[in-house]
PDB file of C-alpha atoms in Angstrom:
ATOM      1  CA  GLY A1470      12.075 -15.828  28.436  1.00  0.00           C
ATOM      2  CA  GLN A1471      11.162 -12.110  28.929  1.00  0.00           C
ATOM      3  CA  GLN A1472       7.401 -12.159  28.384  1.00  0.00           C
ATOM      4  CA  LEU A1473       4.811  -8.894  27.648  1.00  0.00           C
ATOM      5  CA  ASN A1474       1.476  -9.338  28.342  1.00  0.00           C
ATOM      6  CA  GLN A1475      -1.488  -7.618  26.639  1.00  0.00           C
ATOM      7  CA  SER A1476      -5.359  -7.883  26.661  1.00  0.00           C
ATOM      8  CA  PRO A1477      -7.832  -8.541  25.839  1.00  0.00           C
ATOM      9  CA  GLN A1478      -6.939 -10.150  22.354  1.00  0.00           C
ATOM     10  CA  SER A1479      -9.906  -8.096  20.234  1.00  0.00           C
ATOM     11  CA  MET A1480     -11.687  -4.641  21.437  1.00  0.00           C
ATOM     12  CA  PHE A1481     -14.770  -3.299  19.072  1.00  0.00           C
ATOM     13  CA  ILE A1482     -15.538   0.256  19.879  1.00  0.00           C
ATOM     14  CA  GLN A1483     -17.889   2.763  18.551  1.00  0.00           C
ATOM     15  CA  GLU A1484     -16.341   5.798  16.081  1.00  0.00           C
ATOM     16  CA  GLY A1485     -16.002   8.445  18.184  1.00  0.00           C
ATOM     17  CA  GLU A1486     -15.105   6.753  21.485  1.00  0.00           C
ATOM     18  CA  ASP A1487     -12.012   6.391  22.797  1.00  0.00           C
ATOM     19  CA  VAL A1488      -9.459   3.431  24.224  1.00  0.00           C
ATOM     20  CA  SER A1489      -6.756   2.644  26.400  1.00  0.00           C
ATOM     21  CA  MET A1490      -4.468  -0.522  25.893  1.00  0.00           C
ATOM     22  CA  ASN A1491      -2.451  -1.997  28.780  1.00  0.00           C
ATOM     23  CA  CYS A1492       0.687  -3.786  28.325  1.00  0.00           C
ATOM     24  CA  THR A1493       2.561  -5.422  31.447  1.00  0.00           C
ATOM     25  CA  SER A1494       5.526  -7.589  31.855  1.00  0.00           C
ATOM     26  CA  SER A1495       7.144  -9.379  34.415  1.00  0.00           C
ATOM     27  CA  SER A1496      10.823  -7.602  34.020  1.00  0.00           C
ATOM     28  CA  ILE A1497      11.375  -4.401  33.553  1.00  0.00           C
ATOM     29  CA  PHE A1498      12.500  -2.578  30.424  1.00  0.00           C
ATOM     30  CA  ASN A1499      14.200   0.456  29.959  1.00  0.00           C
ATOM     31  CA  THR A1500      12.164   1.875  26.797  1.00  0.00           C
ATOM     32  CA  TRP A1501       8.600   1.002  25.996  1.00  0.00           C
ATOM     33  CA  LEU A1502       7.231   0.942  22.219  1.00  0.00           C
ATOM     34  CA  TRP A1503       3.747   1.101  20.550  1.00  0.00           C
ATOM     35  CA  TYR A1504       3.649  -0.247  16.731  1.00  0.00           C
ATOM     36  CA  LYS A1505       0.470  -0.773  14.853  1.00  0.00           C
ATOM     37  CA  GLN A1506       0.278  -3.169  11.887  1.00  0.00           C
ATOM     38  CA  ASP A1507      -2.067  -3.128   9.304  1.00  0.00           C
ATOM     39  CA  PRO A1508      -3.175  -6.538   6.863  1.00  0.00           C
ATOM     40  CA  GLY A1509      -0.431  -7.844   5.419  1.00  0.00           C
ATOM     41  CA  GLU A1510       2.277  -4.976   6.531  1.00  0.00           C
ATOM     42  CA  GLY A1511       5.278  -4.827   9.020  1.00  0.00           C
ATOM     43  CA  PRO A1512       4.462  -2.794  12.332  1.00  0.00           C
ATOM     44  CA  VAL A1513       4.691   0.840  12.188  1.00  0.00           C
ATOM     45  CA  LEU A1514       6.283   3.194  15.445  1.00  0.00           C
ATOM     46  CA  LEU A1515       3.250   5.204  16.907  1.00  0.00           C
ATOM     47  CA  ILE A1516       4.808   5.904  20.361  1.00  0.00           C
ATOM     48  CA  ALA A1517       8.354   5.434  21.679  1.00  0.00           C
ATOM     49  CA  LEU A1518       9.056   6.014  25.677  1.00  0.00           C
ATOM     50  CA  TYR A1519      12.249   6.183  27.119  1.00  0.00           C
ATOM     51  CA  LYS A1520      11.760   7.374  30.651  1.00  0.00           C
ATOM     52  CA  ALA A1521      10.296   5.969  33.978  1.00  0.00           C
ATOM     53  CA  GLY A1522       6.732   8.322  34.807  1.00  0.00           C
ATOM     54  CA  GLU A1523       7.013   9.691  30.634  1.00  0.00           C
ATOM     55  CA  LEU A1524       3.552  10.325  29.276  1.00  0.00           C
ATOM     56  CA  THR A1525       3.911  11.550  25.638  1.00  0.00           C
ATOM     57  CA  SER A1526       1.667  12.382  22.970  1.00  0.00           C
ATOM     58  CA  ASN A1527       0.995  11.719  18.972  1.00  0.00           C
ATOM     59  CA  GLY A1528      -2.108  13.441  17.725  1.00  0.00           C
ATOM     60  CA  ARG A1529      -4.720  11.668  19.119  1.00  0.00           C
ATOM     61  CA  LEU A1530      -2.859   9.301  20.702  1.00  0.00           C
ATOM     62  CA  THR A1531      -0.829   9.270  24.274  1.00  0.00           C
ATOM     63  CA  ALA A1532       1.090   6.637  25.543  1.00  0.00           C
ATOM     64  CA  GLN A1533       2.458   6.783  29.346  1.00  0.00           C
ATOM     65  CA  PHE A1534       5.695   4.584  30.747  1.00  0.00           C
ATOM     66  CA  GLY A1535       4.979   2.762  33.745  1.00  0.00           C
ATOM     67  CA  ILE A1536       6.622   4.572  37.110  1.00  0.00           C
ATOM     68  CA  THR A1537       8.290  -0.102  37.696  1.00  0.00           C
ATOM     69  CA  ARG A1538       9.008   0.175  34.321  1.00  0.00           C
ATOM     70  CA  LYS A1539       7.150  -2.547  34.004  1.00  0.00           C
ATOM     71  CA  ASP A1540       3.841  -1.512  32.368  1.00  0.00           C
ATOM     72  CA  SER A1541       2.802   0.705  29.501  1.00  0.00           C
ATOM     73  CA  PHE A1542      -0.695   2.049  28.324  1.00  0.00           C
ATOM     74  CA  LEU A1543      -1.887   3.691  25.496  1.00  0.00           C
ATOM     75  CA  ASN A1544      -4.609   5.730  25.101  1.00  0.00           C
ATOM     76  CA  ILE A1545      -6.211   6.273  21.350  1.00  0.00           C
ATOM     77  CA  SER A1546      -9.038   8.962  21.899  1.00  0.00           C
ATOM     78  CA  ALA A1547     -11.884  10.090  19.064  1.00  0.00           C
ATOM     79  CA  SER A1548     -11.284   6.848  16.986  1.00  0.00           C
ATOM     80  CA  ILE A1549     -11.794   6.783  13.918  1.00  0.00           C
ATOM     81  CA  PRO A1550     -12.342   3.509  10.969  1.00  0.00           C
ATOM     82  CA  SER A1551      -8.301   4.551  10.331  1.00  0.00           C
ATOM     83  CA  ASP A1552      -7.208   3.093  13.896  1.00  0.00           C
ATOM     84  CA  VAL A1553      -8.562  -0.624  13.377  1.00  0.00           C
ATOM     85  CA  GLY A1554      -5.230  -2.663  13.201  1.00  0.00           C
ATOM     86  CA  ILE A1555      -3.252  -4.641  15.598  1.00  0.00           C
ATOM     87  CA  TYR A1556      -1.888  -2.743  18.277  1.00  0.00           C
ATOM     88  CA  PHE A1557       1.533  -4.233  19.628  1.00  0.00           C
ATOM     89  CA  CYS A1558       3.372  -3.152  22.458  1.00  0.00           C
ATOM     90  CA  ALA A1559       7.619  -4.101  22.505  1.00  0.00           C
ATOM     91  CA  GLY A1560      10.182  -2.981  25.021  1.00  0.00           C
ATOM     92  CA  GLN A1561      14.042  -3.139  25.051  1.00  0.00           C
ATOM     93  CA  THR A1562      16.117  -3.648  27.967  1.00  0.00           C
ATOM     94  CA  GLY A1563      18.587  -0.903  26.859  1.00  0.00           C
ATOM     95  CA  ALA A1564      21.263  -3.853  26.913  1.00  0.00           C
ATOM     96  CA  ASN A1565      21.552  -5.303  23.642  1.00  0.00           C
ATOM     97  CA  SER A1566      18.972  -3.780  20.256  1.00  0.00           C
ATOM     98  CA  LYS A1567      16.199  -6.662  20.148  1.00  0.00           C
ATOM     99  CA  LEU A1568      12.782  -6.225  21.071  1.00  0.00           C
ATOM    100  CA  THR A1569      10.527  -8.208  23.186  1.00  0.00           C
ATOM    101  CA  PHE A1570       7.187  -8.020  21.998  1.00  0.00           C
ATOM    102  CA  GLY A1571       3.691  -8.238  23.035  1.00  0.00           C
ATOM    103  CA  LYS A1572       1.438 -10.521  21.070  1.00  0.00           C
ATOM    104  CA  GLY A1573      -1.224  -7.932  20.650  1.00  0.00           C
ATOM    105  CA  ILE A1574      -4.688  -6.530  20.545  1.00  0.00           C
ATOM    106  CA  THR A1575      -6.908  -6.212  17.087  1.00  0.00           C
ATOM    107  CA  LEU A1576      -9.036  -2.975  17.209  1.00  0.00           C
ATOM    108  CA  SER A1577     -12.152  -3.271  15.512  1.00  0.00           C
ATOM    109  CA  VAL A1578     -14.014   0.308  15.007  1.00  0.00           C
ATOM    110  CA  ARG A1579     -17.536   0.707  13.900  1.00  0.00           C
ATOM    111  CA  PRO A1580     -18.447   3.448  12.342  1.00  0.00           C
TER     112      PRO A1580
ATOM    113  CA  ASN B1125      14.102   8.160   0.570  1.00  0.00           C
ATOM    114  CA  ALA B1126      12.493   4.199   0.355  1.00  0.00           C
ATOM    115  CA  GLY B1127      11.897   2.240   2.883  1.00  0.00           C
ATOM    116  CA  VAL B1128      13.050  -1.315   4.185  1.00  0.00           C
ATOM    117  CA  MET B1129      13.104  -3.513   1.529  1.00  0.00           C
ATOM    118  CA  GLN B1130      12.259  -6.749   1.563  1.00  0.00           C
ATOM    119  CA  ASN B1131      11.373  -9.378  -0.884  1.00  0.00           C
ATOM    120  CA  PRO B1132      10.256 -11.542  -2.198  1.00  0.00           C
ATOM    121  CA  ARG B1133       6.631 -10.720  -0.518  1.00  0.00           C
ATOM    122  CA  HIS B1134       5.604 -13.803  -0.578  1.00  0.00           C
ATOM    123  CA  LEU B1135       7.733 -16.924  -1.046  1.00  0.00           C
ATOM    124  CA  VAL B1136       6.130 -20.415  -1.329  1.00  0.00           C
ATOM    125  CA  ARG B1137       8.628 -23.591  -0.615  1.00  0.00           C
ATOM    126  CA  ARG B1138       8.188 -27.335  -0.676  1.00  0.00           C
ATOM    127  CA  ARG B1139       9.286 -29.193   2.386  1.00  0.00           C
ATOM    128  CA  GLY B1140      12.534 -29.776   2.101  1.00  0.00           C
ATOM    129  CA  GLN B1141      13.995 -27.373  -0.342  1.00  0.00           C
ATOM    130  CA  GLU B1142      15.126 -23.787   0.724  1.00  0.00           C
ATOM    131  CA  ALA B1143      14.087 -20.582   1.252  1.00  0.00           C
ATOM    132  CA  ARG B1144      15.761 -16.987   0.732  1.00  0.00           C
ATOM    133  CA  LEU B1145      14.646 -13.792   2.013  1.00  0.00           C
ATOM    134  CA  ARG B1146      16.526 -10.311   1.402  1.00  0.00           C
ATOM    135  CA  CYS B1147      16.645  -7.165   3.263  1.00  0.00           C
ATOM    136  CA  SER B1148      17.752  -4.672   1.698  1.00  0.00           C
ATOM    137  CA  PRO B1149      18.144  -1.692   4.599  1.00  0.00           C
ATOM    138  CA  MET B1150      17.118   2.167   4.631  1.00  0.00           C
ATOM    139  CA  LYS B1151      19.873   4.499   3.193  1.00  0.00           C
ATOM    140  CA  GLY B1152      22.948   5.045   6.029  1.00  0.00           C
ATOM    141  CA  HIS B1153      21.125   2.710   8.653  1.00  0.00           C
ATOM    142  CA  SER B1154      24.633   0.023   8.430  1.00  0.00           C
ATOM    143  CA  HIS B1155      22.103  -2.364  11.277  1.00  0.00           C
ATOM    144  CA  VAL B1156      19.753  -5.478  10.310  1.00  0.00           C
ATOM    145  CA  TYR B1157      17.602  -7.347  12.776  1.00  0.00           C
ATOM    146  CA  TRP B1158      15.452 -10.292  11.236  1.00  0.00           C
ATOM    147  CA  TYR B1159      11.842 -11.123  13.076  1.00  0.00           C
ATOM    148  CA  ARG B1160       9.455 -14.063  12.799  1.00  0.00           C
ATOM    149  CA  GLN B1161       6.109 -13.489  13.250  1.00  0.00           C
ATOM    150  CA  LEU B1162       3.661 -16.601  13.681  1.00  0.00           C
ATOM    151  CA  PRO B1163      -0.041 -15.907  12.626  1.00  0.00           C
ATOM    152  CA  GLU B1164      -1.952 -14.153  16.089  1.00  0.00           C
ATOM    153  CA  GLU B1165       1.285 -14.145  17.692  1.00  0.00           C
ATOM    154  CA  GLY B1166       3.775 -10.933  17.786  1.00  0.00           C
ATOM    155  CA  LEU B1167       6.781 -10.738  16.413  1.00  0.00           C
ATOM    156  CA  LYS B1168      10.079 -12.652  18.125  1.00  0.00           C
ATOM    157  CA  PHE B1169      13.242 -11.232  17.985  1.00  0.00           C
ATOM    158  CA  MET B1170      16.285 -14.064  15.495  1.00  0.00           C
ATOM    159  CA  VAL B1171      19.021 -12.018  14.539  1.00  0.00           C
ATOM    160  CA  TYR B1172      20.991  -8.704  15.162  1.00  0.00           C
ATOM    161  CA  LEU B1173      23.432  -8.129  12.079  1.00  0.00           C
ATOM    162  CA  GLN B1174      26.144  -5.012  11.428  1.00  0.00           C
ATOM    163  CA  LYS B1175      27.606  -4.980   7.951  1.00  0.00           C
ATOM    164  CA  GLU B1176      29.953  -8.337   7.901  1.00  0.00           C
ATOM    165  CA  ASN B1177      29.265  -9.229  11.576  1.00  0.00           C
ATOM    166  CA  ILE B1178      26.367 -11.386  13.786  1.00  0.00           C
ATOM    167  CA  ILE B1179      26.267  -9.480  16.961  1.00  0.00           C
ATOM    168  CA  ASP B1180      23.305 -11.170  18.681  1.00  0.00           C
ATOM    169  CA  GLU B1181      21.457 -14.385  16.943  1.00  0.00           C
ATOM    170  CA  SER B1182      20.638 -16.189  20.412  1.00  0.00           C
ATOM    171  CA  GLY B1183      16.996 -15.872  18.771  1.00  0.00           C
ATOM    172  CA  MET B1184      17.816 -17.969  15.734  1.00  0.00           C
ATOM    173  CA  PRO B1185      16.801 -21.717  15.529  1.00  0.00           C
ATOM    174  CA  LYS B1186      20.575 -24.149  16.077  1.00  0.00           C
ATOM    175  CA  GLU B1187      19.460 -25.714  12.881  1.00  0.00           C
ATOM    176  CA  ARG B1188      18.736 -25.181   8.916  1.00  0.00           C
ATOM    177  CA  PHE B1189      18.879 -20.970  10.084  1.00  0.00           C
ATOM    178  CA  SER B1190      21.344 -18.460   8.661  1.00  0.00           C
ATOM    179  CA  ALA B1191      21.462 -14.895   8.709  1.00  0.00           C
ATOM    180  CA  GLU B1192      24.321 -12.959   6.988  1.00  0.00           C
ATOM    181  CA  PHE B1193      24.436  -9.241   6.036  1.00  0.00           C
ATOM    182  CA  PRO B1194      27.869  -9.020   3.751  1.00  0.00           C
ATOM    183  CA  LYS B1195      29.664  -5.767   3.032  1.00  0.00           C
ATOM    184  CA  GLU B1196      27.757  -5.081  -0.193  1.00  0.00           C
ATOM    185  CA  GLY B1197      24.429  -6.408  -1.059  1.00  0.00           C
ATOM    186  CA  PRO B1198      21.239  -7.377   1.100  1.00  0.00           C
ATOM    187  CA  SER B1199      21.183  -9.191   4.457  1.00  0.00           C
ATOM    188  CA  ILE B1200      19.743 -12.581   3.784  1.00  0.00           C
ATOM    189  CA  LEU B1201      17.978 -14.988   6.011  1.00  0.00           C
ATOM    190  CA  ARG B1202      18.363 -18.245   4.903  1.00  0.00           C
ATOM    191  CA  ILE B1203      16.049 -21.773   5.535  1.00  0.00           C
ATOM    192  CA  GLN B1204      17.587 -24.762   4.724  1.00  0.00           C
ATOM    193  CA  GLN B1205      15.428 -28.023   4.458  1.00  0.00           C
ATOM    194  CA  VAL B1206      12.626 -25.874   5.201  1.00  0.00           C
ATOM    195  CA  VAL B1207       9.313 -27.612   7.234  1.00  0.00           C
ATOM    196  CA  ARG B1208       5.760 -26.489   7.234  1.00  0.00           C
ATOM    197  CA  GLY B1209       6.330 -24.763  10.965  1.00  0.00           C
ATOM    198  CA  ASP B1210       9.217 -22.759   9.485  1.00  0.00           C
ATOM    199  CA  SER B1211       5.272 -20.469   7.338  1.00  0.00           C
ATOM    200  CA  ALA B1212       5.405 -17.260   8.417  1.00  0.00           C
ATOM    201  CA  ALA B1213       6.373 -14.150   8.125  1.00  0.00           C
ATOM    202  CA  TYR B1214       9.813 -12.791   8.313  1.00  0.00           C
ATOM    203  CA  PHE B1215      10.514  -9.238   9.055  1.00  0.00           C
ATOM    204  CA  CYS B1216      13.417  -6.987   8.793  1.00  0.00           C
ATOM    205  CA  ALA B1217      14.368  -3.771  10.458  1.00  0.00           C
ATOM    206  CA  SER B1218      16.754  -1.296  10.373  1.00  0.00           C
ATOM    207  CA  SER B1219      18.925   1.114  12.200  1.00  0.00           C
ATOM    208  CA  PRO B1220      21.185   3.832  12.063  1.00  0.00           C
ATOM    209  CA  VAL B1221      22.883   2.793  14.910  1.00  0.00           C
ATOM    210  CA  SER B1222      23.045   0.493  17.925  1.00  0.00           C
ATOM    211  CA  GLY B1223      20.224   0.453  20.970  1.00  0.00           C
ATOM    212  CA  GLY B1224      17.921   0.144  17.386  1.00  0.00           C
ATOM    213  CA  ALA B1225      14.556   1.205  18.432  1.00  0.00           C
ATOM    214  CA  ASN B1226      16.136   4.688  20.389  1.00  0.00           C
ATOM    215  CA  TYR B1227      17.204   5.906  16.842  1.00  0.00           C
ATOM    216  CA  GLY B1228      13.877   4.587  15.242  1.00  0.00           C
ATOM    217  CA  TYR B1229      13.692   1.165  14.760  1.00  0.00           C
ATOM    218  CA  THR B1230      12.289   0.760  11.390  1.00  0.00           C
ATOM    219  CA  PHE B1231      10.123  -2.438   9.647  1.00  0.00           C
ATOM    220  CA  GLY B1232       9.877  -3.695   6.249  1.00  0.00           C
ATOM    221  CA  SER B1233       6.782  -5.118   4.966  1.00  0.00           C
ATOM    222  CA  GLY B1234       8.052  -8.758   5.364  1.00  0.00           C
ATOM    223  CA  THR B1235       8.164 -11.769   3.524  1.00  0.00           C
ATOM    224  CA  ARG B1236       5.595 -14.362   3.809  1.00  0.00           C
ATOM    225  CA  LEU B1237       6.938 -17.961   4.023  1.00  0.00           C
ATOM    226  CA  THR B1238       4.559 -20.639   2.986  1.00  0.00           C
ATOM    227  CA  VAL B1239       5.545 -24.210   3.010  1.00  0.00           C
ATOM    228  CA  VAL B1240       3.454 -27.390   1.323  1.00  0.00           C
TER     229      VAL B1240
END
């Protein structure tokens, strides 16, 4: 089945640093999404990407939809303590509504 | 404008009992999706429903699991004769139209099922 790969499993950065996360797939997706999950909560949508090559920003977050439609990256600039959480990428083929999620990257920010 | 409401937040069941998880979509949303999350894993799709119809159940286990979204009331995910492997967080999401994520796919806070 379809799989999204996120690595490493955990990242540790200093407050104020930038961080970049990648997500790759062996399958093509027509929509890429990035979610953040806090402990005990559901995922919250950060950025949605609908076109290959698209670069989209949301505050300190920037994400790009890879030109091959098989990858995406998320950048967080000038990290702050509340950026701590698990970041998931998700892909959608478009023919149906289900999302395929990666396993997530746990981000820790040292003050 | 309330978000997607799931209850209970935590549910403990003994092996062999039934678990019923409820999801009320956002106001105006008629499409509901159920996902399961095991510890340190991403969310796995289970089922997609519209009012009174199951659209895609390709992620549902063949036995013991069922889902409904009646004309009135919340969507229900039902797990019969629970086993320890059913212990997970179950998330519901809703959207106003099909093609879910393109139009804002909102997740609830989840129900954490523990089977003892």
